[in-house]
Coordinates of C-alpha atoms in Angstrom, one line a residue:
M327 CA -12.9 -22.7 -10.7
K328 CA -9.2 -22.0 -11.1
V329 CA -7.6 -19.9 -8.4
L330 CA -4.5 -17.7 -8.9
I331 CA -2.8 -15.8 -6.0
N332 CA -0.1 -13.4 -7.2
A333 CA 2.4 -11.0 -5.8
N334 CA 3.6 -9.6 -9.2
I335 CA 4.2 -6.0 -8.4
C336 CA 6.6 -5.2 -5.5
D337 CA 9.2 -2.7 -4.4
S338 CA 12.8 -3.8 -4.7
N339 CA 13.0 -4.4 -1.0
K340 CA 10.1 -6.8 -1.2
V341 CA 11.4 -9.0 -4.1
G342 CA 12.7 -11.6 -1.7
L343 CA 9.4 -11.9 0.1
A344 CA 7.5 -12.1 -3.3
K345 CA 9.9 -15.0 -4.4
E346 CA 9.2 -16.8 -1.1
L347 CA 5.5 -16.3 -1.5
R348 CA 5.2 -17.7 -5.0
P349 CA 5.6 -21.4 -4.2
E350 CA 3.3 -21.0 -1.1
F351 CA 0.6 -19.3 -3.2
S352 CA 0.9 -22.1 -5.8
K353 CA 0.4 -24.8 -3.1
I354 CA -2.7 -23.0 -1.8
A355 CA -4.1 -22.3 -5.2
E356 CA -3.7 -25.9 -6.2
K357 CA -5.7 -27.0 -3.2
L358 CA -8.4 -24.4 -3.8
T359 CA -8.9 -25.1 -7.5
G360 CA -12.2 -26.9 -7.9
D361 CA -16.0 -26.7 -8.4
Y362 CA -17.8 -24.4 -6.1
G363 CA -20.9 -23.9 -8.3
G364 CA -22.0 -20.7 -9.9
S365 CA -20.7 -18.9 -12.9
I366 CA -17.2 -18.0 -11.7
E367 CA -14.5 -19.9 -13.5
N368 CA -11.4 -18.0 -12.4
L369 CA -10.5 -16.2 -9.1
W370 CA -7.5 -13.9 -9.2
I371 CA -6.2 -12.4 -5.9
D372 CA -3.4 -9.9 -6.2
L373 CA -1.1 -9.1 -3.2
E374 CA 0.1 -5.5 -3.5
L375 CA 3.7 -5.4 -2.2
S376 CA 4.6 -1.9 -3.6
E377 CA 4.5 0.6 -0.8
M378 CA 6.1 3.2 -3.1
S379 CA 3.2 3.2 -5.5
I380 CA 0.7 3.3 -2.7
L381 CA 2.5 6.4 -1.2
A382 CA 2.8 8.0 -4.6
F383 CA -0.7 7.4 -5.9
G384 CA -2.7 6.9 -2.6
K385 CA -5.2 4.5 -4.2
P386 CA -7.0 1.9 -2.1
P387 CA -6.7 -1.8 -3.0
K388 CA -8.8 -2.8 -6.0
P389 CA -12.2 -4.0 -4.8
F390 CA -13.8 -7.2 -6.0
R391 CA -15.0 -7.1 -9.6
Y392 CA -16.4 -9.7 -11.9
Q393 CA -15.8 -9.7 -15.6
K394 CA -17.5 -12.0 -18.2
R395 CA -14.3 -11.9 -20.3
V396 CA -10.7 -10.8 -19.8
S397 CA -9.0 -10.4 -23.2
G398 CA -5.6 -11.8 -23.7
A399 CA -5.1 -9.7 -26.8
S400 CA -1.5 -8.6 -27.4
R401 CA -0.3 -5.2 -26.4
M402 CA 2.8 -3.5 -27.6
G403 CA 3.9 -6.3 -29.8
L404 CA 3.8 -9.0 -27.0
P405 CA 2.4 -12.4 -27.9
A406 CA -1.3 -12.9 -27.2
V407 CA -2.4 -15.1 -24.3
P408 CA -5.8 -16.9 -24.2
D409 CA -8.9 -15.1 -23.1
Y410 CA -10.3 -15.9 -19.7
Y411 CA -14.0 -16.0 -18.9
N412 CA -16.0 -15.3 -15.8
V413 CA -13.2 -13.9 -13.7
G414 CA -13.4 -12.6 -10.2
H415 CA -10.5 -10.3 -9.3
Y416 CA -9.4 -8.1 -6.4
S417 CA -6.3 -7.1 -4.5
V418 CA -5.1 -7.2 -0.9
R419 CA -2.7 -4.9 0.7
P420 CA -0.6 -5.8 3.8
D421 CA 0.5 -3.6 6.7
F422 CA 3.9 -2.6 5.6
E423 CA 5.1 -1.7 9.1
F424 CA 4.2 -5.3 10.2
L425 CA 6.3 -6.7 7.3
K426 CA 9.3 -4.5 8.3
E427 CA 9.2 -5.7 11.9
N428 CA 8.9 -9.5 11.4
T429 CA 10.7 -12.5 9.9
T430 CA 9.9 -13.8 6.4
E431 CA 8.2 -16.9 8.0
Q432 CA 6.0 -14.6 10.1
N433 CA 5.2 -12.4 7.1
I434 CA 4.2 -15.4 5.0
N435 CA 1.9 -16.6 7.7
Y436 CA 0.5 -13.1 8.1
I437 CA -0.1 -12.7 4.4
V438 CA -1.8 -16.1 4.0
S439 CA -4.1 -15.2 6.9
L440 CA -4.8 -11.7 5.3
I441 CA -5.7 -13.3 2.0
Y442 CA -7.9 -15.9 3.7
N443 CA -9.7 -13.1 5.6
S444 CA -10.1 -11.1 2.3
T445 CA -12.3 -13.9 0.9
E446 CA -15.1 -12.7 3.1
V447 CA -15.9 -10.4 0.2
L448 CA -17.1 -13.5 -1.7
L449 CA -19.9 -14.2 0.8
S450 CA -21.8 -11.0 -0.2
K451 CA -21.2 -11.8 -4.0
Q452 CA -22.6 -15.3 -4.0
K453 CA -25.9 -14.4 -5.8
K454 CA -24.1 -12.2 -8.3
L455 CA -21.8 -15.2 -9.1
G456 CA -24.8 -17.5 -9.9
G457 CA -24.9 -19.4 -6.6
F458 CA -21.1 -19.7 -6.0
D459 CA -20.7 -21.4 -2.7
A460 CA -18.3 -19.0 -0.9
T461 CA -18.7 -20.7 2.4
R462 CA -17.5 -24.0 1.0
F463 CA -14.6 -22.2 -0.8
R464 CA -13.6 -20.5 2.5
D465 CA -13.8 -23.8 4.4
T466 CA -11.6 -25.4 1.7
F467 CA -9.2 -22.5 2.0
F468 CA -9.0 -22.9 5.8
S469 CA -8.5 -26.6 5.5
A470 CA -5.7 -26.0 3.0
C471 CA -4.0 -23.7 5.5
V472 CA -4.2 -26.3 8.2
I473 CA -2.7 -29.0 5.9
L474 CA 0.1 -26.6 4.8
G475 CA 0.9 -25.6 8.4
Y476 CA -0.3 -22.0 8.4
K477 CA -2.0 -20.2 11.3
I478 CA -5.1 -18.1 10.4
N479 CA -5.4 -15.0 12.6
N480 CA -2.5 -16.4 14.8
E481 CA -4.6 -19.3 15.9
I482 CA -2.8 -22.6 16.4
L483 CA -4.5 -25.0 14.1

């Protein structure tokens, strides 16, 4: 399974944080990419860093959804990208007040912890995903955080 963690959409005041998160997300995703059984081939987790769109539209984060095929067909004249198969996808939203009150380092640790905690949704989806081992995935995620020096839920690891 290939894992992607993104912070693609953000407000102008969160661009710096999004840039800081990208290499961190890449390191985590690299350690998480592997075989966990089941039918899921791709897991995409989006971090919503746009407080303005949340205030304007008031929609909750996107819940977990599983698609057999995500088309890479071209839209509006852009080049096509490959299709992706068996994709699990959901979004996570931080506490924006917390982000305003803390340093970039604290925010990165908070966001990594938030994303780790969000993977609990996978536990209830294991059967739907053909026997995907969510517990092993979460253990690997936790281990990756320890190796990379993150604290999960403010616990010293």
